[in-house]
mmCIF file of C-alpha atoms in Angstrom:
data_model
loop_
_atom_site.group_PDB
_atom_site.id
_atom_site.type_symbol
_atom_site.label_atom_id
_atom_site.label_comp_id
_atom_site.label_asym_id
_atom_site.label_seq_id
_atom_site.Cartn_x
_atom_site.Cartn_y
_atom_site.Cartn_z
ATOM 1 C CA UNK A 1 70.048 98.261 40.612
ATOM 2 C CA UNK A 2 72.717 100.715 39.801
ATOM 3 C CA UNK A 3 76.233 100.309 41.101
ATOM 4 C CA UNK A 4 75.994 103.648 42.935
ATOM 5 C CA UNK A 5 72.783 102.590 44.780
ATOM 6 C CA UNK A 6 74.386 99.298 45.712
ATOM 7 C CA UNK A 7 77.406 101.072 47.256
ATOM 8 C CA UNK A 8 75.165 103.490 49.205
ATOM 9 C CA UNK A 9 73.201 100.575 50.616
ATOM 10 C CA UNK A 10 76.386 98.750 51.517
ATOM 11 C CA UNK A 11 77.863 101.776 53.338
ATOM 12 C CA UNK A 12 74.585 102.326 55.247
ATOM 13 C CA UNK A 13 74.598 98.687 56.362
ATOM 14 C CA UNK A 14 78.234 98.942 57.473
ATOM 15 C CA UNK A 15 77.515 102.153 59.438
ATOM 16 C CA UNK A 16 74.572 100.555 61.255
ATOM 17 C CA UNK A 17 76.695 97.507 62.110
ATOM 18 C CA UNK A 18 79.292 99.789 63.713
ATOM 19 C CA UNK A 19 76.625 101.589 65.756
ATOM 20 C CA UNK A 20 75.029 98.328 66.951
ATOM 21 C CA UNK A 21 78.275 96.487 67.762
ATOM 22 C CA UNK A 22 79.198 98.416 70.959
ATOM 23 C CA UNK A 23 75.823 97.714 72.581
ATOM 24 C CA UNK A 24 76.148 94.036 71.744
ATOM 25 C CA UNK A 25 79.624 93.888 73.296
ATOM 26 C CA UNK A 26 78.417 95.677 76.470
ATOM 27 C CA UNK A 27 75.642 93.099 76.783
ATOM 28 C CA UNK A 28 78.220 90.313 76.490
ATOM 29 C CA UNK A 29 80.285 91.860 79.334
ATOM 30 C CA UNK A 30 77.380 91.754 81.817
ATOM 31 C CA UNK A 31 77.501 88.951 84.322
ATOM 32 C CA UNK A 32 74.739 86.373 84.013
ATOM 33 C CA UNK A 33 72.121 86.688 86.750
ATOM 34 C CA UNK A 34 70.819 83.545 88.382
ATOM 35 C CA UNK A 35 67.246 83.045 89.489
ATOM 36 C CA UNK A 36 68.252 83.694 93.112
ATOM 37 C CA UNK A 37 70.383 86.799 92.503
ATOM 38 C CA UNK A 38 70.312 89.037 95.570
ATOM 39 C CA UNK A 39 72.381 92.173 96.089
ATOM 40 C CA UNK A 40 74.050 92.910 99.429
ATOM 41 C CA UNK A 41 71.612 95.715 100.273
ATOM 42 C CA UNK A 42 68.592 93.545 99.419
ATOM 43 C CA UNK A 43 69.921 90.622 101.452
ATOM 44 C CA UNK A 44 70.750 92.833 104.426
ATOM 45 C CA UNK A 45 67.285 94.413 104.321
ATOM 46 C CA UNK A 46 65.659 90.962 104.082
ATOM 47 C CA UNK A 47 67.390 89.805 107.268
ATOM 48 C CA UNK A 48 67.162 93.010 109.322
ATOM 49 C CA UNK A 49 63.714 94.073 108.148
ATOM 50 C CA UNK A 50 65.097 97.532 107.419
ATOM 51 C CA UNK A 51 66.835 98.037 110.792
ATOM 52 C CA UNK A 52 70.322 99.532 110.731
ATOM 53 C CA UNK A 53 72.937 97.200 112.239
ATOM 54 C CA UNK A 54 75.482 98.648 114.664
ATOM 55 C CA UNK A 55 79.175 98.160 113.865
ATOM 56 C CA UNK A 56 80.561 96.340 116.898
ATOM 57 C CA UNK A 57 83.879 95.002 118.134
ATOM 58 C CA UNK A 58 81.925 92.272 119.937
ATOM 59 C CA UNK A 59 81.735 90.525 116.550
ATOM 60 C CA UNK A 60 85.127 89.026 115.700
ATOM 61 C CA UNK A 61 85.271 88.187 111.991
ATOM 62 C CA UNK A 62 88.294 86.184 110.875
ATOM 63 C CA UNK A 63 88.895 85.900 107.115
ATOM 64 C CA UNK A 64 92.207 85.958 105.238
ATOM 65 C CA UNK A 65 93.255 89.294 103.722
ATOM 66 C CA UNK A 66 94.316 87.458 100.558
ATOM 67 C CA UNK A 67 92.515 84.330 99.329
ATOM 68 C CA UNK A 68 94.487 82.355 96.728
ATOM 69 C CA UNK A 69 91.391 80.369 95.762
ATOM 70 C CA UNK A 70 87.993 82.068 95.976
ATOM 71 C CA UNK A 71 86.235 78.687 95.937
ATOM 72 C CA UNK A 72 87.173 77.904 99.556
ATOM 73 C CA UNK A 73 87.650 80.950 101.755
ATOM 74 C CA UNK A 74 87.636 80.111 105.488
ATOM 75 C CA UNK A 75 85.429 82.353 107.644
ATOM 76 C CA UNK A 76 85.123 82.298 111.429
ATOM 77 C CA UNK A 77 82.742 84.466 113.440
ATOM 78 C CA UNK A 78 82.887 84.685 117.230
ATOM 79 C CA UNK A 79 80.538 86.905 119.216
ATOM 80 C CA UNK A 80 81.454 88.160 122.664
ATOM 81 C CA UNK A 81 77.953 87.982 124.120
ATOM 82 C CA UNK A 82 76.291 85.917 126.868
ATOM 83 C CA UNK A 83 74.165 82.926 125.906
ATOM 84 C CA UNK A 84 71.505 83.046 128.675
ATOM 85 C CA UNK A 85 67.816 82.204 128.327
ATOM 86 C CA UNK A 86 66.946 85.931 128.381
ATOM 87 C CA UNK A 87 69.846 87.348 126.393
ATOM 88 C CA UNK A 88 71.553 85.395 123.625
ATOM 89 C CA UNK A 89 72.746 85.479 120.027
ATOM 90 C CA UNK A 90 69.791 84.412 117.911
ATOM 91 C CA UNK A 91 71.536 84.073 114.532
ATOM 92 C CA UNK A 92 74.741 84.691 112.589
ATOM 93 C CA UNK A 93 74.600 85.603 108.877
ATOM 94 C CA UNK A 94 77.562 85.852 106.504
ATOM 95 C CA UNK A 95 77.416 87.986 103.366
ATOM 96 C CA UNK A 96 79.765 88.356 100.387
ATOM 97 C CA UNK A 97 79.032 91.859 99.135
ATOM 98 C CA UNK A 98 79.779 91.328 95.400
ATOM 99 C CA UNK A 99 78.612 87.753 94.814
ATOM 100 C CA UNK A 100 75.528 87.245 92.620
ATOM 101 C CA UNK A 101 73.665 86.078 95.703
ATOM 102 C CA UNK A 102 75.426 87.846 98.531
ATOM 103 C CA UNK A 103 73.738 85.768 101.254
ATOM 104 C CA UNK A 104 76.235 82.962 102.006
ATOM 105 C CA UNK A 105 75.379 81.471 105.403
ATOM 106 C CA UNK A 106 72.476 81.737 107.860
ATOM 107 C CA UNK A 107 72.976 79.964 111.199
ATOM 108 C CA UNK A 108 70.334 80.034 113.923
ATOM 109 C CA UNK A 109 71.477 79.582 117.510
ATOM 110 C CA UNK A 110 69.888 79.082 120.925
ATOM 111 C CA UNK A 111 71.178 79.291 124.521
ATOM 112 C CA UNK A 112 71.797 75.542 124.286
ATOM 113 C CA UNK A 113 74.729 76.293 121.965
ATOM 114 C CA UNK A 114 76.624 77.766 124.917
ATOM 115 C CA UNK A 115 78.868 79.919 122.728
ATOM 116 C CA UNK A 116 78.101 82.100 119.720
ATOM 117 C CA UNK A 117 80.634 80.884 117.193
ATOM 118 C CA UNK A 118 80.514 79.791 113.561
ATOM 119 C CA UNK A 119 83.288 78.490 111.324
ATOM 120 C CA UNK A 120 82.704 77.684 107.658
ATOM 121 C CA UNK A 121 84.001 78.226 104.136
ATOM 122 C CA UNK A 122 82.427 80.468 101.498
ATOM 123 C CA UNK A 123 82.889 81.084 97.778
ATOM 124 C CA UNK A 124 83.976 84.532 96.607
ATOM 125 C CA UNK A 125 83.735 85.485 92.939
ATOM 126 C CA UNK A 126 86.110 88.447 93.157
ATOM 127 C CA UNK A 127 87.822 90.791 95.606
ATOM 128 C CA UNK A 128 85.173 92.106 97.974
ATOM 129 C CA UNK A 129 83.988 92.671 101.541
ATOM 130 C CA UNK A 130 82.816 89.795 103.711
ATOM 131 C CA UNK A 131 80.333 90.851 106.382
ATOM 132 C CA UNK A 132 79.093 89.031 109.487
ATOM 133 C CA UNK A 133 75.688 90.120 110.769
ATOM 134 C CA UNK A 134 74.607 89.004 114.242
ATOM 135 C CA UNK A 135 71.004 89.111 115.458
ATOM 136 C CA UNK A 136 70.515 89.295 119.228
ATOM 137 C CA UNK A 137 67.461 87.981 121.073
ATOM 138 C CA UNK A 138 66.336 91.562 121.852
ATOM 139 C CA UNK A 139 65.960 92.259 118.107
ATOM 140 C CA UNK A 140 69.084 94.379 117.599
ATOM 141 C CA UNK A 141 71.758 93.669 115.013
ATOM 142 C CA UNK A 142 75.558 93.897 115.192
ATOM 143 C CA UNK A 143 77.847 93.803 112.177
ATOM 144 C CA UNK A 144 81.537 93.496 111.303
ATOM 145 C CA UNK A 145 83.181 93.330 107.878
ATOM 146 C CA UNK A 146 86.573 92.832 106.294
ATOM 147 C CA UNK A 147 87.952 93.130 102.772
ATOM 148 C CA UNK A 148 89.290 89.971 101.094
ATOM 149 C CA UNK A 149 91.509 90.120 98.019
ATOM 150 C CA UNK A 150 90.722 87.121 95.800
ATOM 151 C CA UNK A 151 93.443 85.915 93.421
ATOM 152 C CA UNK A 152 91.341 83.335 91.540
ATOM 153 C CA UNK A 153 87.560 83.760 91.733
ATOM 154 C CA UNK A 154 85.532 80.824 92.982
ATOM 155 C CA UNK A 155 82.111 81.470 91.445
ATOM 156 C CA UNK A 156 82.110 80.165 87.932
#
């Protein structure tokens, strides 16, 4: 092998390493996906069956505007709706729009509950919207959402 051929081969290898390196670094920046990864749109469609929920003030969603620790973000949902045998809140779902699996809580209710209310804590990986979806016994859906700024993410 001549010295000139060796240098050509070395420069070609260096050039290909430079071209390949950006794609490798982009792959490293992608978040890992778990086996139960579910986007917000997919989760919403799974619960509503494709129906469009109506934004309603009957759904009172209480979450802090700023969460110091994303691992324990308090969420309270109250629904201003009767809880009769014929007309009641069937379920309350809480979603975190940017989490790997955006479906956080599913609570099923009956008229025996007396009041449509849910209080829990959720994990938020980053600043995002928290949404509360309410299913009524007549098959309609109501929704409310609020943005939460997360200082320290709680998912990993």
